XYZ file of C-alpha atoms in Angstrom:
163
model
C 24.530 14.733 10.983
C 20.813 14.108 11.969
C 18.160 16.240 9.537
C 17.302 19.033 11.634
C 13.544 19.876 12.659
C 12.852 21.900 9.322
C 14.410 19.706 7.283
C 11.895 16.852 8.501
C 9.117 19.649 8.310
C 9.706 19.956 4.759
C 10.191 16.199 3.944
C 7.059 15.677 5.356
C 5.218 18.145 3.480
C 6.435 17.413 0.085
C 5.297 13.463 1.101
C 2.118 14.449 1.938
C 1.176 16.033 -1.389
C 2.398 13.165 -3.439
C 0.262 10.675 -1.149
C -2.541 12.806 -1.714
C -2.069 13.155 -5.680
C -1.584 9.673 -5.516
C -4.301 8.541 -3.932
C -6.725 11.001 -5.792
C -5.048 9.264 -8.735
C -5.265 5.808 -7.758
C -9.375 5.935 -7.094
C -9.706 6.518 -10.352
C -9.833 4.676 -13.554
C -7.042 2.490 -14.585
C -4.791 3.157 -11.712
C -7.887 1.728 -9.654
C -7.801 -1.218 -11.311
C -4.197 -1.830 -11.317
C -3.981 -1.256 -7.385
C -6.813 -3.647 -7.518
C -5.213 -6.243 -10.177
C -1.544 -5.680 -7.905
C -2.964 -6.850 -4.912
C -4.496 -9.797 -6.513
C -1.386 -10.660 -8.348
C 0.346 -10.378 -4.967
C -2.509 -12.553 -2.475
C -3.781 -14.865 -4.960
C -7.369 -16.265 -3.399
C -7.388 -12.932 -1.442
C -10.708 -11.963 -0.148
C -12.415 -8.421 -1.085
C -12.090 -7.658 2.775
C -8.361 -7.628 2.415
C -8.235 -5.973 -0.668
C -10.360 -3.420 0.582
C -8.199 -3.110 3.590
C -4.745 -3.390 1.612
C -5.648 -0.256 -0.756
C -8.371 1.304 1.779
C -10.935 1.486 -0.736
C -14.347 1.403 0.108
C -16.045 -2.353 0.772
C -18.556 -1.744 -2.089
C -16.465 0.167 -4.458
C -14.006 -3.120 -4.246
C -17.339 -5.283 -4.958
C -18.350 -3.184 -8.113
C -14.398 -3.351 -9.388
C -14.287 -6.651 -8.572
C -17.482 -7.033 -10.488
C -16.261 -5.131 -13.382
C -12.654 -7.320 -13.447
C -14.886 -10.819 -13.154
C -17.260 -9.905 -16.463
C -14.105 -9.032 -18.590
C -12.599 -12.196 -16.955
C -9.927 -10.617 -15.552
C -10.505 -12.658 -12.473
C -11.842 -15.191 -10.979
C -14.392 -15.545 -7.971
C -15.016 -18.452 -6.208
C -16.568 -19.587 -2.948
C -14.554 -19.194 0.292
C -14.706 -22.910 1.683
C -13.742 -21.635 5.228
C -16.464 -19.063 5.406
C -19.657 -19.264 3.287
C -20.358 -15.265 3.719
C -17.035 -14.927 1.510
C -15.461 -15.465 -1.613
C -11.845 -15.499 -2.668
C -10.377 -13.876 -5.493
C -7.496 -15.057 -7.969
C -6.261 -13.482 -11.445
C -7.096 -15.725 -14.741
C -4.669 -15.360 -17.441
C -6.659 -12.813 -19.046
C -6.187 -11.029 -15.471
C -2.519 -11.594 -15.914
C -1.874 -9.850 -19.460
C -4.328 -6.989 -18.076
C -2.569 -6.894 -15.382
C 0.717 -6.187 -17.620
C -0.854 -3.959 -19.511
C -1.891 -1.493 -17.082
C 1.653 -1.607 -15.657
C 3.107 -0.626 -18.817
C 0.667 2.481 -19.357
C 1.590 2.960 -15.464
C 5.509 3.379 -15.938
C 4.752 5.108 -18.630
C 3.398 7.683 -17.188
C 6.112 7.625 -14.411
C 8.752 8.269 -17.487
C 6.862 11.493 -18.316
C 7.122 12.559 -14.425
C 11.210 12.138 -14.528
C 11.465 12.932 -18.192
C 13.539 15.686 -17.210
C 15.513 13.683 -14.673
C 19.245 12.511 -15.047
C 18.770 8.391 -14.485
C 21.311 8.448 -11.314
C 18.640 10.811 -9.687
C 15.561 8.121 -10.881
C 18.115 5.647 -8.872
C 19.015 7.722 -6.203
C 15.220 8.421 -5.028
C 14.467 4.875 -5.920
C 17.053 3.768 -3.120
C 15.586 6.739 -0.871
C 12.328 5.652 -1.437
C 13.373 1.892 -0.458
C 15.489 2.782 2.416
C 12.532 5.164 3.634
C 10.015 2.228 3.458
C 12.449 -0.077 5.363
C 13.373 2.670 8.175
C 8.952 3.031 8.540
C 9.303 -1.110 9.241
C 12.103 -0.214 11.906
C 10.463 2.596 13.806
C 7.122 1.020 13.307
C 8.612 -2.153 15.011
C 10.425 -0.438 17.983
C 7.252 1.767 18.671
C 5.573 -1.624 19.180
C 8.053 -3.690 21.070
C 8.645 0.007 23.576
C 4.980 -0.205 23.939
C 4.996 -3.606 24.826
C 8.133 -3.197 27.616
C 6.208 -0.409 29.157
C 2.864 -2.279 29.201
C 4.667 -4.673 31.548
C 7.081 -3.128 33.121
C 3.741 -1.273 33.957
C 2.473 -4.814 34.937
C 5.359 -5.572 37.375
C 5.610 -2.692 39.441
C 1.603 -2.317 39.813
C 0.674 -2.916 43.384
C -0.643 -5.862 44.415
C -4.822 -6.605 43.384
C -4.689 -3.897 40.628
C -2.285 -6.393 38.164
């Protein structure tokens, strides 16, 4: 049976409130710099544009964390060869046990948010979660490729001179 209206109504609400905690949490302080650290880990020689774009952060407050993470030489910056206005980023080994670090303090933290959880619910919303994520790459895909067919199906039945 399909989740009726309500159902969806509620969903939604209860997602919006953790995005929002999240992301108040996540400009802030360590969990800043392990979003920052994650995506750098993930796109080594990344540029600050995409990390900016990846964890929509503000241009300069990537530059001053970026700043930060190169003086404790938790990264490295280097020139961008393909565009002189740029740089690339990559983690240095230092990066990498930081990097560790901060995920540690992170799932600790987690453990106190399900501390009162059985572990087959921790699983159970895990594989929610994940199946959740995959069925956003599905719709998000159709959407696109409906778009597309109507664009030219739009195309092909336009009169003559206006195509």
């Amino acid at each position: 049976m399909k989740p009726a209206r309500h159902d969806v109504q509620q969903f939604h609400n209860a997602l919006m409130a953790v995005i929002q905690s999240t992301q108040r949490a996540r400009s802030k302080g360590d969990a800043s710099r392990l979003a920052t650290l994650s995506v750098i880990a993930a796109r080594s020689g990344c540029s600050p544009k995409a990390i900016s774009e990846e964890l929509s952060f503000h241009p300069s407050s990537v530059t001053r964390l970026l700043q930060s993470l190169e003086r404790e030489g938790h990264v490295r910056v280097t020139p961008d060869p393909e565009d002189g206005r740029s740089c690339r980023v990559e983690l240095t080994s230092r990066g990498r046990t930081e990097f560790g670090r901060l995920q540690e303090i992170g799932t600790e933290r987690f453990s106190l948010f399900v501390s009162r959880w059985q572990a087959e619910e921790v699983r159970t919303f895990t594989r929610l979660l994940a199946k959740f994520e995959q069925s956003k790459i599905e719709a998000t895909a159709d959407e696109k490729t409906s778009a597309k067919n109507w664009r030219q199906r739009r195309k092909e039945t336009a009169p003559k001179g206006t195509r």
